[in-house]
Amino acid sequence: MIDFRKIVRPHIWELKPYSSARDEYTGTHGIFLDANENPYSSVTGESFNRYPDPYQRSIKEMLATLKGVSPNQIFLGNGSDEAIDLLIRLCCEPHQDNILIMPPTYGMYAVSAEINCVKVKEVLLTPDFQLRVAEILQQVDAQTKIIFVCSPNNPTGNCFRQADILELLEHFHGLVVIDEAYIDFARIPSFITLLGKFPNLVVLQTFSKAWGMAGLRVGMAYASPTIIQLLNKIKPPYNIGEHTQQKIMEALNEVHRKDEMVAYILAERQRLSQELQKISTIEYVYPSDANFLLVRIKGGKKAYDYLISQLIIVRDRSKMALCQDCLRITVGTKSENEMLIEALKMYQPN
Ligand SMILES: *Cc1c(COP(=O)(O)O)cnc(C)c1O
C-alpha cells in the first residue's frame, strides 16, 4: 500500500500555503482592487496588467480532455524542470533522503537533487540500455523517495520495457516518476492511462519537444490528486505567465499541427538514420523512440569538434556511462539533416 505520509516531508503536510488574491476571490466579474495591480494596460499597450490564473484552469480543462484524465490530476510547471525540482523538494529531506536514477539519463534529476542536498543513488542501465530491475529494487532503502525513469530515455533514445517499469511501480513504495518528454515520438503508449491504478505514479510531459514550444517553458506532471494538491501548495503562486497560458491554449486548439510536425520529424528520423548508417566512420546508429539519434562514431569527441568547425552543433555524450564515442544528434529540418550528412561524409578521424 502507498502511504503518502511516508513519502512526503512532514512539514509540508502541515504547511499553510501562501494565499494569493486570486485564491481568496475566484470570481471573474467585479471591480478588482485586491491585488495591487495597475488598472491600466501595460506600457506596451497589451493587457497583461492582471495576475494570471494561479492554477491554469482553462489549460487544464483542455489537457484533461486531450489526455483522458481529470483536471485535478494535472500540474503545470515552468518547464518539466520545475516539476522535477518541486517533486524532490516535496519528498526529500536534505542530508537524509535520496533519489535513484539509472545512468546514462537526463542530467536534471541529479542536479536538482544536489541543489537540494539530496543524495543520488545510481544503477547503470544494461549495455542495451534497459533497466536492471532487481538491482534497482535492491538499492532502494527507507530513505529512497523517488525513482526517476526517463522513457524514452535521453540520451539513449529508447523506451524501457513496460513490464520492467510496472515491476518498479508495484514493488517500490515511493514515487515512480516517468519522464515522457519524448512520448509523442515513441511507438508505445503513455503511462498516463495507469494513473488510476498506481497512486505513486507521476508522469512528466512537456510542451518543449513535440509541441515546438521550448521557449515558452511549460511542462506537465500528471499524478494522483493528492500529489497534485501538494505540488500546488509549494509552487510559486503565479508560476505560468498570462501570455504563456494564452499561447498554450492556442496550441491546444491546433493538436493536428503538432501531430503533423511529429509525423514529419519521424519520417526524417528514419531517413537520417538510414543515411548515417551508410557513412563509414559511423559505427552504430541506435534505434530511437525520440526526436534524436544516439550515434557511435570513430573518434567520438573528435567528430564533435569537427562538426563544430562546420558550424553544426550536436551534443557530445562520449563522457557519459555506456556512451563511449557517442554523439546525440537532434533530428532537424530536411535541409539541416542534409548538411549534417554531407559534413559527416567528409569527416576523417585521423
Ligand atoms: C527536454 C527534456 C525535458 C523538458 O524539459 P522542459 O523543462 O519541459 O523544457 C524533460 N525531460 C527530459 C528527459 C528532456 O530531455
PDB file of C-alpha atoms in Angstrom, residues 6-282:
ATOM      1  CA  LYS A   6       5.852   8.212   4.411  1.00  0.00           C
ATOM      2  CA  ILE A   7       6.758   9.768   1.058  1.00  0.00           C
ATOM      3  CA  VAL A   8       6.083  13.468   1.695  1.00  0.00           C
ATOM      4  CA  ARG A   9       8.180  15.617   4.067  1.00  0.00           C
ATOM      5  CA  PRO A  10       6.182  16.057   7.310  1.00  0.00           C
ATOM      6  CA  HIS A  11       6.425  19.858   7.455  1.00  0.00           C
ATOM      7  CA  ILE A  12       4.858  20.107   4.001  1.00  0.00           C
ATOM      8  CA  TRP A  13       1.782  18.186   5.161  1.00  0.00           C
ATOM      9  CA  GLU A  14       1.405  20.832   7.858  1.00  0.00           C
ATOM     10  CA  LEU A  15       2.356  23.801   5.655  1.00  0.00           C
ATOM     11  CA  LYS A  16      -0.213  26.528   5.288  1.00  0.00           C
ATOM     12  CA  PRO A  17       0.449  27.784   1.726  1.00  0.00           C
ATOM     13  CA  TYR A  18       0.540  31.399   0.620  1.00  0.00           C
ATOM     14  CA  SER A  19      -2.965  32.523  -0.184  1.00  0.00           C
ATOM     15  CA  SER A  20      -2.969  34.841  -3.190  1.00  0.00           C
ATOM     16  CA  ALA A  21      -5.621  37.416  -4.019  1.00  0.00           C
ATOM     17  CA  ARG A  22      -6.840  35.057  -6.728  1.00  0.00           C
ATOM     18  CA  ASP A  23      -7.119  32.229  -4.176  1.00  0.00           C
ATOM     19  CA  GLU A  24      -9.299  34.308  -1.876  1.00  0.00           C
ATOM     20  CA  TYR A  25     -11.720  35.596  -4.517  1.00  0.00           C
ATOM     21  CA  THR A  26     -12.102  33.365  -7.591  1.00  0.00           C
ATOM     22  CA  GLY A  27     -14.969  35.159  -9.349  1.00  0.00           C
ATOM     23  CA  THR A  28     -14.279  36.793 -12.709  1.00  0.00           C
ATOM     24  CA  HIS A  29     -16.612  39.821 -12.506  1.00  0.00           C
ATOM     25  CA  GLY A  30     -16.337  42.903 -10.351  1.00  0.00           C
ATOM     26  CA  ILE A  31     -14.054  45.780  -9.550  1.00  0.00           C
ATOM     27  CA  PHE A  32     -10.718  44.242  -8.659  1.00  0.00           C
ATOM     28  CA  LEU A  33      -8.886  46.317  -6.069  1.00  0.00           C
ATOM     29  CA  ASP A  34      -7.377  43.370  -4.193  1.00  0.00           C
ATOM     30  CA  ALA A  35      -4.041  42.541  -5.880  1.00  0.00           C
ATOM     31  CA  ASN A  36      -2.268  45.906  -6.163  1.00  0.00           C
ATOM     32  CA  GLU A  37      -2.349  45.611  -9.927  1.00  0.00           C
ATOM     33  CA  ASN A  38      -2.163  48.587 -12.254  1.00  0.00           C
ATOM     34  CA  PRO A  39      -5.723  49.230 -13.513  1.00  0.00           C
ATOM     35  CA  TYR A  40      -4.417  50.330 -16.950  1.00  0.00           C
ATOM     36  CA  SER A  41      -2.994  48.250 -19.774  1.00  0.00           C
ATOM     37  CA  SER A  42       0.718  47.555 -19.606  1.00  0.00           C
ATOM     38  CA  VAL A  43       3.163  50.108 -21.023  1.00  0.00           C
ATOM     39  CA  THR A  44       3.344  48.119 -24.294  1.00  0.00           C
ATOM     40  CA  GLY A  45      -0.419  48.522 -24.722  1.00  0.00           C
ATOM     41  CA  GLU A  46      -1.206  44.853 -24.076  1.00  0.00           C
ATOM     42  CA  SER A  47      -3.472  43.768 -21.253  1.00  0.00           C
ATOM     43  CA  PHE A  48      -1.025  41.953 -19.041  1.00  0.00           C
ATOM     44  CA  ASN A  49      -1.739  44.181 -16.066  1.00  0.00           C
ATOM     45  CA  ARG A  50      -3.624  41.434 -14.189  1.00  0.00           C
ATOM     46  CA  TYR A  51      -2.086  38.419 -12.454  1.00  0.00           C
ATOM     47  CA  PRO A  52      -2.706  35.125 -14.275  1.00  0.00           C
ATOM     48  CA  ASP A  53      -4.818  32.214 -13.019  1.00  0.00           C
ATOM     49  CA  PRO A  54      -2.512  30.527 -10.468  1.00  0.00           C
ATOM     50  CA  TYR A  55      -3.988  27.086 -11.282  1.00  0.00           C
ATOM     51  CA  GLN A  56      -4.225  27.496 -15.084  1.00  0.00           C
ATOM     52  CA  ARG A  57      -7.791  26.132 -15.019  1.00  0.00           C
ATOM     53  CA  SER A  58      -8.622  26.691 -18.704  1.00  0.00           C
ATOM     54  CA  ILE A  59      -5.472  24.905 -19.878  1.00  0.00           C
ATOM     55  CA  LYS A  60      -6.073  22.003 -17.507  1.00  0.00           C
ATOM     56  CA  GLU A  61      -9.610  21.522 -18.818  1.00  0.00           C
ATOM     57  CA  MET A  62      -8.322  21.299 -22.380  1.00  0.00           C
ATOM     58  CA  LEU A  63      -5.467  18.993 -21.384  1.00  0.00           C
ATOM     59  CA  ALA A  64      -7.817  16.798 -19.336  1.00  0.00           C
ATOM     60  CA  THR A  65      -9.974  16.215 -22.410  1.00  0.00           C
ATOM     61  CA  LEU A  66      -6.957  15.594 -24.639  1.00  0.00           C
ATOM     62  CA  LYS A  67      -5.270  13.170 -22.231  1.00  0.00           C
ATOM     63  CA  GLY A  68      -8.328  11.460 -20.744  1.00  0.00           C
ATOM     64  CA  VAL A  69      -7.593  12.495 -17.162  1.00  0.00           C
ATOM     65  CA  SER A  70      -9.300  14.766 -14.659  1.00  0.00           C
ATOM     66  CA  PRO A  71      -8.109  18.394 -14.239  1.00  0.00           C
ATOM     67  CA  ASN A  72      -7.191  17.641 -10.611  1.00  0.00           C
ATOM     68  CA  GLN A  73      -4.627  15.115 -11.875  1.00  0.00           C
ATOM     69  CA  ILE A  74      -2.652  17.845 -13.695  1.00  0.00           C
ATOM     70  CA  PHE A  75       0.108  20.167 -12.508  1.00  0.00           C
ATOM     71  CA  LEU A  76       1.734  22.751 -14.795  1.00  0.00           C
ATOM     72  CA  GLY A  77       5.250  23.990 -14.212  1.00  0.00           C
ATOM     73  CA  ASN A  78       7.766  26.433 -15.680  1.00  0.00           C
ATOM     74  CA  GLY A  79       9.100  23.563 -17.818  1.00  0.00           C
ATOM     75  CA  SER A  80       9.159  19.980 -16.554  1.00  0.00           C
ATOM     76  CA  ASP A  81      12.356  21.070 -14.845  1.00  0.00           C
ATOM     77  CA  GLU A  82      10.247  22.971 -12.297  1.00  0.00           C
ATOM     78  CA  ALA A  83       8.168  19.832 -11.663  1.00  0.00           C
ATOM     79  CA  ILE A  84      11.351  17.772 -11.141  1.00  0.00           C
ATOM     80  CA  ASP A  85      12.645  20.281  -8.588  1.00  0.00           C
ATOM     81  CA  LEU A  86       9.291  20.548  -6.776  1.00  0.00           C
ATOM     82  CA  LEU A  87       8.888  16.748  -6.574  1.00  0.00           C
ATOM     83  CA  ILE A  88      12.311  16.456  -4.944  1.00  0.00           C
ATOM     84  CA  ARG A  89      11.552  19.286  -2.518  1.00  0.00           C
ATOM     85  CA  LEU A  90       8.147  17.741  -1.761  1.00  0.00           C
ATOM     86  CA  CYS A  91       9.540  14.336  -0.783  1.00  0.00           C
ATOM     87  CA  CYS A  92      13.214  14.522   0.144  1.00  0.00           C
ATOM     88  CA  GLU A  93      14.617  15.727   3.455  1.00  0.00           C
ATOM     89  CA  PRO A  94      18.042  17.357   2.753  1.00  0.00           C
ATOM     90  CA  HIS A  95      21.096  15.395   4.027  1.00  0.00           C
ATOM     91  CA  GLN A  96      18.823  12.448   4.783  1.00  0.00           C
ATOM     92  CA  ASP A  97      16.727  11.170   1.866  1.00  0.00           C
ATOM     93  CA  ASN A  98      17.816  10.079  -1.598  1.00  0.00           C
ATOM     94  CA  ILE A  99      16.563   9.619  -5.137  1.00  0.00           C
ATOM     95  CA  LEU A 100      17.512   6.833  -7.537  1.00  0.00           C
ATOM     96  CA  ILE A 101      18.428   7.303 -11.199  1.00  0.00           C
ATOM     97  CA  MET A 102      19.616   4.957 -13.959  1.00  0.00           C
ATOM     98  CA  PRO A 103      22.507   6.481 -15.948  1.00  0.00           C
ATOM     99  CA  PRO A 104      23.034   7.344 -18.687  1.00  0.00           C
ATOM    100  CA  THR A 105      19.983   9.579 -18.331  1.00  0.00           C
ATOM    101  CA  TYR A 106      18.752  13.176 -18.250  1.00  0.00           C
ATOM    102  CA  GLY A 107      21.033  15.349 -16.115  1.00  0.00           C
ATOM    103  CA  MET A 108      18.451  17.455 -14.272  1.00  0.00           C
ATOM    104  CA  TYR A 109      17.356  14.759 -11.802  1.00  0.00           C
ATOM    105  CA  ALA A 110      20.823  14.601 -10.219  1.00  0.00           C
ATOM    106  CA  VAL A 111      21.424  18.363 -10.460  1.00  0.00           C
ATOM    107  CA  SER A 112      18.086  19.196  -8.823  1.00  0.00           C
ATOM    108  CA  ALA A 113      18.788  16.642  -6.091  1.00  0.00           C
ATOM    109  CA  GLU A 114      22.251  18.044  -5.453  1.00  0.00           C
ATOM    110  CA  ILE A 115      20.977  21.625  -5.290  1.00  0.00           C
ATOM    111  CA  ASN A 116      18.611  20.414  -2.587  1.00  0.00           C
ATOM    112  CA  CYS A 117      21.342  18.454  -0.693  1.00  0.00           C
ATOM    113  CA  VAL A 118      19.596  15.198  -1.581  1.00  0.00           C
ATOM    114  CA  LYS A 119      21.760  12.143  -2.291  1.00  0.00           C
ATOM    115  CA  VAL A 120      21.617  10.387  -5.642  1.00  0.00           C
ATOM    116  CA  LYS A 121      21.785   6.596  -5.941  1.00  0.00           C
ATOM    117  CA  GLU A 122      22.693   5.207  -9.339  1.00  0.00           C
ATOM    118  CA  VAL A 123      22.065   1.850 -11.002  1.00  0.00           C
ATOM    119  CA  LEU A 124      23.552   1.735 -14.505  1.00  0.00           C
ATOM    120  CA  LEU A 125      21.421   0.594 -17.418  1.00  0.00           C
ATOM    121  CA  THR A 126      22.365  -2.659 -19.131  1.00  0.00           C
ATOM    122  CA  PRO A 127      24.591  -2.391 -22.254  1.00  0.00           C
ATOM    123  CA  ASP A 128      21.410  -2.482 -24.377  1.00  0.00           C
ATOM    124  CA  PHE A 129      20.064   0.433 -22.292  1.00  0.00           C
ATOM    125  CA  GLN A 130      17.379  -1.444 -20.352  1.00  0.00           C
ATOM    126  CA  LEU A 131      16.572  -1.356 -16.608  1.00  0.00           C
ATOM    127  CA  ARG A 132      18.260  -3.659 -14.080  1.00  0.00           C
ATOM    128  CA  VAL A 133      15.056  -4.064 -12.096  1.00  0.00           C
ATOM    129  CA  ALA A 134      16.328  -6.484  -9.449  1.00  0.00           C
ATOM    130  CA  GLU A 135      19.346  -4.285  -8.707  1.00  0.00           C
ATOM    131  CA  ILE A 136      17.227  -1.140  -8.575  1.00  0.00           C
ATOM    132  CA  LEU A 137      14.874  -2.731  -6.029  1.00  0.00           C
ATOM    133  CA  GLN A 138      17.878  -3.941  -4.064  1.00  0.00           C
ATOM    134  CA  GLN A 139      19.469  -0.462  -3.977  1.00  0.00           C
ATOM    135  CA  VAL A 140      16.302   1.179  -2.699  1.00  0.00           C
ATOM    136  CA  ASP A 141      16.279   1.891   1.057  1.00  0.00           C
ATOM    137  CA  ALA A 142      13.884   3.518   3.522  1.00  0.00           C
ATOM    138  CA  GLN A 143      15.282   6.951   2.570  1.00  0.00           C
ATOM    139  CA  THR A 144      14.722   6.467  -1.176  1.00  0.00           C
ATOM    140  CA  LYS A 145      11.760   8.682  -2.017  1.00  0.00           C
ATOM    141  CA  ILE A 146      11.769   8.892  -5.812  1.00  0.00           C
ATOM    142  CA  ILE A 147      12.913   6.759  -8.752  1.00  0.00           C
ATOM    143  CA  PHE A 148      13.255   8.793 -11.966  1.00  0.00           C
ATOM    144  CA  VAL A 149      12.534   6.694 -15.067  1.00  0.00           C
ATOM    145  CA  CYS A 150      13.160   8.543 -18.316  1.00  0.00           C
ATOM    146  CA  SER A 151      11.312   6.687 -21.092  1.00  0.00           C
ATOM    147  CA  PRO A 152      12.011   7.300 -23.960  1.00  0.00           C
ATOM    148  CA  ASN A 153      15.391   7.871 -22.342  1.00  0.00           C
ATOM    149  CA  ASN A 154      17.633  10.852 -23.005  1.00  0.00           C
ATOM    150  CA  PRO A 155      20.365  10.399 -24.355  1.00  0.00           C
ATOM    151  CA  THR A 156      19.904   6.755 -25.425  1.00  0.00           C
ATOM    152  CA  GLY A 157      16.612   7.347 -27.273  1.00  0.00           C
ATOM    153  CA  ASN A 158      14.951   4.036 -26.370  1.00  0.00           C
ATOM    154  CA  CYS A 159      11.917   3.154 -24.261  1.00  0.00           C
ATOM    155  CA  PHE A 160      12.264   0.789 -21.330  1.00  0.00           C
ATOM    156  CA  ARG A 161      10.283  -2.460 -21.295  1.00  0.00           C
ATOM    157  CA  GLN A 162       6.806  -1.770 -19.967  1.00  0.00           C
ATOM    158  CA  ALA A 163       6.883  -4.891 -17.748  1.00  0.00           C
ATOM    159  CA  ASP A 164      10.057  -3.611 -16.036  1.00  0.00           C
ATOM    160  CA  ILE A 165       8.513  -0.236 -15.247  1.00  0.00           C
ATOM    161  CA  LEU A 166       5.387  -1.975 -13.948  1.00  0.00           C
ATOM    162  CA  GLU A 167       7.543  -4.043 -11.634  1.00  0.00           C
ATOM    163  CA  LEU A 168       9.053  -0.848 -10.182  1.00  0.00           C
ATOM    164  CA  LEU A 169       5.572   0.624  -9.720  1.00  0.00           C
ATOM    165  CA  GLU A 170       4.390  -2.495  -7.927  1.00  0.00           C
ATOM    166  CA  HIS A 171       7.368  -3.049  -5.645  1.00  0.00           C
ATOM    167  CA  PHE A 172       8.673   0.432  -4.840  1.00  0.00           C
ATOM    168  CA  HIS A 173       6.537   2.394  -2.400  1.00  0.00           C
ATOM    169  CA  GLY A 174       7.944   5.851  -3.073  1.00  0.00           C
ATOM    170  CA  LEU A 175       7.194   7.899  -6.187  1.00  0.00           C
ATOM    171  CA  VAL A 176       7.968   6.455  -9.606  1.00  0.00           C
ATOM    172  CA  VAL A 177       8.377   9.475 -11.901  1.00  0.00           C
ATOM    173  CA  ILE A 178       8.207   8.519 -15.572  1.00  0.00           C
ATOM    174  CA  ASP A 179       9.622  11.330 -17.681  1.00  0.00           C
ATOM    175  CA  GLU A 180       7.835  11.153 -21.033  1.00  0.00           C
ATOM    176  CA  ALA A 181       9.301  14.295 -22.606  1.00  0.00           C
ATOM    177  CA  TYR A 182       9.640  12.373 -25.911  1.00  0.00           C
ATOM    178  CA  ILE A 183       6.492  10.208 -25.748  1.00  0.00           C
ATOM    179  CA  ASP A 184       4.963  11.755 -28.908  1.00  0.00           C
ATOM    180  CA  PHE A 185       7.846  10.287 -30.923  1.00  0.00           C
ATOM    181  CA  ALA A 186       7.539   6.791 -29.409  1.00  0.00           C
ATOM    182  CA  ARG A 187       5.881   3.625 -30.619  1.00  0.00           C
ATOM    183  CA  ILE A 188       4.475   2.825 -27.184  1.00  0.00           C
ATOM    184  CA  PRO A 189       1.543   4.448 -25.350  1.00  0.00           C
ATOM    185  CA  SER A 190       1.893   6.809 -22.378  1.00  0.00           C
ATOM    186  CA  PHE A 191       1.750   5.551 -18.785  1.00  0.00           C
ATOM    187  CA  ILE A 192      -0.910   8.205 -18.123  1.00  0.00           C
ATOM    188  CA  THR A 193      -3.607   5.544 -18.544  1.00  0.00           C
ATOM    189  CA  LEU A 194      -2.279   3.764 -15.422  1.00  0.00           C
ATOM    190  CA  LEU A 195      -2.639   6.770 -13.078  1.00  0.00           C
ATOM    191  CA  GLY A 196      -5.816   5.333 -11.552  1.00  0.00           C
ATOM    192  CA  LYS A 197      -4.085   2.073 -10.768  1.00  0.00           C
ATOM    193  CA  PHE A 198      -0.864   3.419  -9.200  1.00  0.00           C
ATOM    194  CA  PRO A 199      -1.191   6.295  -6.702  1.00  0.00           C
ATOM    195  CA  ASN A 200       2.637   6.573  -6.602  1.00  0.00           C
ATOM    196  CA  LEU A 201       2.920   7.165 -10.363  1.00  0.00           C
ATOM    197  CA  VAL A 202       3.886  10.600 -11.697  1.00  0.00           C
ATOM    198  CA  VAL A 203       4.103  11.127 -15.471  1.00  0.00           C
ATOM    199  CA  LEU A 204       6.029  14.147 -16.782  1.00  0.00           C
ATOM    200  CA  GLN A 205       5.386  15.566 -20.235  1.00  0.00           C
ATOM    201  CA  THR A 206       6.332  18.882 -21.812  1.00  0.00           C
ATOM    202  CA  PHE A 207       5.456  21.444 -24.465  1.00  0.00           C
ATOM    203  CA  SER A 208       9.186  21.758 -25.242  1.00  0.00           C
ATOM    204  CA  LYS A 209       9.666  18.928 -27.755  1.00  0.00           C
ATOM    205  CA  ALA A 210       6.796  17.655 -29.944  1.00  0.00           C
ATOM    206  CA  TRP A 211       4.786  20.869 -29.499  1.00  0.00           C
ATOM    207  CA  GLY A 212       7.728  23.046 -30.518  1.00  0.00           C
ATOM    208  CA  MET A 213       7.335  25.484 -27.605  1.00  0.00           C
ATOM    209  CA  ALA A 214      10.571  25.115 -25.627  1.00  0.00           C
ATOM    210  CA  GLY A 215      10.908  28.899 -25.412  1.00  0.00           C
ATOM    211  CA  LEU A 216       7.635  29.262 -23.503  1.00  0.00           C
ATOM    212  CA  ARG A 217       8.694  26.939 -20.640  1.00  0.00           C
ATOM    213  CA  VAL A 218       5.679  24.760 -19.840  1.00  0.00           C
ATOM    214  CA  GLY A 219       5.813  21.198 -18.563  1.00  0.00           C
ATOM    215  CA  MET A 220       3.154  18.958 -17.055  1.00  0.00           C
ATOM    216  CA  ALA A 221       3.064  16.498 -14.202  1.00  0.00           C
ATOM    217  CA  TYR A 222       0.167  14.017 -14.188  1.00  0.00           C
ATOM    218  CA  ALA A 223      -0.425  12.280 -10.863  1.00  0.00           C
ATOM    219  CA  SER A 224      -2.978  11.410  -8.190  1.00  0.00           C
ATOM    220  CA  PRO A 225      -4.950  14.436  -6.893  1.00  0.00           C
ATOM    221  CA  THR A 226      -3.166  14.173  -3.527  1.00  0.00           C
ATOM    222  CA  ILE A 227       0.242  14.740  -5.141  1.00  0.00           C
ATOM    223  CA  ILE A 228      -1.089  17.494  -7.398  1.00  0.00           C
ATOM    224  CA  GLN A 229      -2.530  19.358  -4.393  1.00  0.00           C
ATOM    225  CA  LEU A 230       0.771  19.097  -2.561  1.00  0.00           C
ATOM    226  CA  LEU A 231       2.671  20.441  -5.594  1.00  0.00           C
ATOM    227  CA  ASN A 232       0.200  23.334  -5.781  1.00  0.00           C
ATOM    228  CA  LYS A 233       0.922  24.061  -2.118  1.00  0.00           C
ATOM    229  CA  ILE A 234       4.668  24.511  -2.666  1.00  0.00           C
ATOM    230  CA  LYS A 235       4.839  26.064  -6.141  1.00  0.00           C
ATOM    231  CA  PRO A 236       5.396  29.810  -6.647  1.00  0.00           C
ATOM    232  CA  PRO A 237       1.831  31.189  -6.809  1.00  0.00           C
ATOM    233  CA  TYR A 238       1.891  32.547 -10.377  1.00  0.00           C
ATOM    234  CA  ASN A 239       4.384  30.155 -11.987  1.00  0.00           C
ATOM    235  CA  ILE A 240       2.929  30.309 -15.529  1.00  0.00           C
ATOM    236  CA  GLY A 241       2.519  33.797 -17.001  1.00  0.00           C
ATOM    237  CA  GLU A 242      -0.624  35.049 -18.737  1.00  0.00           C
ATOM    238  CA  HIS A 243       0.952  35.364 -22.189  1.00  0.00           C
ATOM    239  CA  THR A 244       2.286  31.817 -21.908  1.00  0.00           C
ATOM    240  CA  GLN A 245      -1.112  30.497 -20.819  1.00  0.00           C
ATOM    241  CA  GLN A 246      -2.757  32.143 -23.848  1.00  0.00           C
ATOM    242  CA  LYS A 247      -0.191  30.659 -26.236  1.00  0.00           C
ATOM    243  CA  ILE A 248      -0.589  27.168 -24.734  1.00  0.00           C
ATOM    244  CA  MET A 249      -4.372  27.376 -25.200  1.00  0.00           C
ATOM    245  CA  GLU A 250      -3.848  28.399 -28.833  1.00  0.00           C
ATOM    246  CA  ALA A 251      -1.600  25.381 -29.282  1.00  0.00           C
ATOM    247  CA  LEU A 252      -4.130  23.044 -27.686  1.00  0.00           C
ATOM    248  CA  ASN A 253      -6.650  24.161 -30.303  1.00  0.00           C
ATOM    249  CA  GLU A 254      -4.210  23.012 -33.021  1.00  0.00           C
ATOM    250  CA  VAL A 255      -3.335  19.485 -31.914  1.00  0.00           C
ATOM    251  CA  HIS A 256      -3.358  18.334 -35.526  1.00  0.00           C
ATOM    252  CA  ARG A 257      -0.471  20.729 -36.281  1.00  0.00           C
ATOM    253  CA  LYS A 258       1.608  19.042 -33.577  1.00  0.00           C
ATOM    254  CA  ASP A 259       0.714  15.633 -34.985  1.00  0.00           C
ATOM    255  CA  GLU A 260       1.734  16.739 -38.494  1.00  0.00           C
ATOM    256  CA  MET A 261       5.109  18.002 -37.254  1.00  0.00           C
ATOM    257  CA  VAL A 262       5.683  14.784 -35.327  1.00  0.00           C
ATOM    258  CA  ALA A 263       4.907  12.702 -38.439  1.00  0.00           C
ATOM    259  CA  TYR A 264       7.371  14.791 -40.446  1.00  0.00           C
ATOM    260  CA  ILE A 265      10.103  14.501 -37.800  1.00  0.00           C
ATOM    261  CA  LEU A 266       9.544  10.729 -37.593  1.00  0.00           C
ATOM    262  CA  ALA A 267       9.965  10.390 -41.364  1.00  0.00           C
ATOM    263  CA  GLU A 268      13.158  12.462 -41.175  1.00  0.00           C
ATOM    264  CA  ARG A 269      14.418  10.388 -38.233  1.00  0.00           C
ATOM    265  CA  GLN A 270      14.037   7.251 -40.349  1.00  0.00           C
ATOM    266  CA  ARG A 271      15.753   8.808 -43.360  1.00  0.00           C
ATOM    267  CA  LEU A 272      18.570  10.339 -41.286  1.00  0.00           C
ATOM    268  CA  SER A 273      19.194   7.036 -39.515  1.00  0.00           C
ATOM    269  CA  GLN A 274      19.474   5.186 -42.834  1.00  0.00           C
ATOM    270  CA  GLU A 275      21.812   7.796 -44.336  1.00  0.00           C
ATOM    271  CA  LEU A 276      24.045   7.862 -41.251  1.00  0.00           C
ATOM    272  CA  GLN A 277      24.380   4.069 -41.312  1.00  0.00           C
ATOM    273  CA  LYS A 278      25.950   4.331 -44.775  1.00  0.00           C
ATOM    274  CA  ILE A 279      28.792   6.553 -43.515  1.00  0.00           C
ATOM    275  CA  SER A 280      31.986   4.559 -42.856  1.00  0.00           C
ATOM    276  CA  THR A 281      33.095   6.425 -39.695  1.00  0.00           C
ATOM    277  CA  ILE A 282      29.748   5.770 -38.042  1.00  0.00           C
TER     278      ILE A 282
END
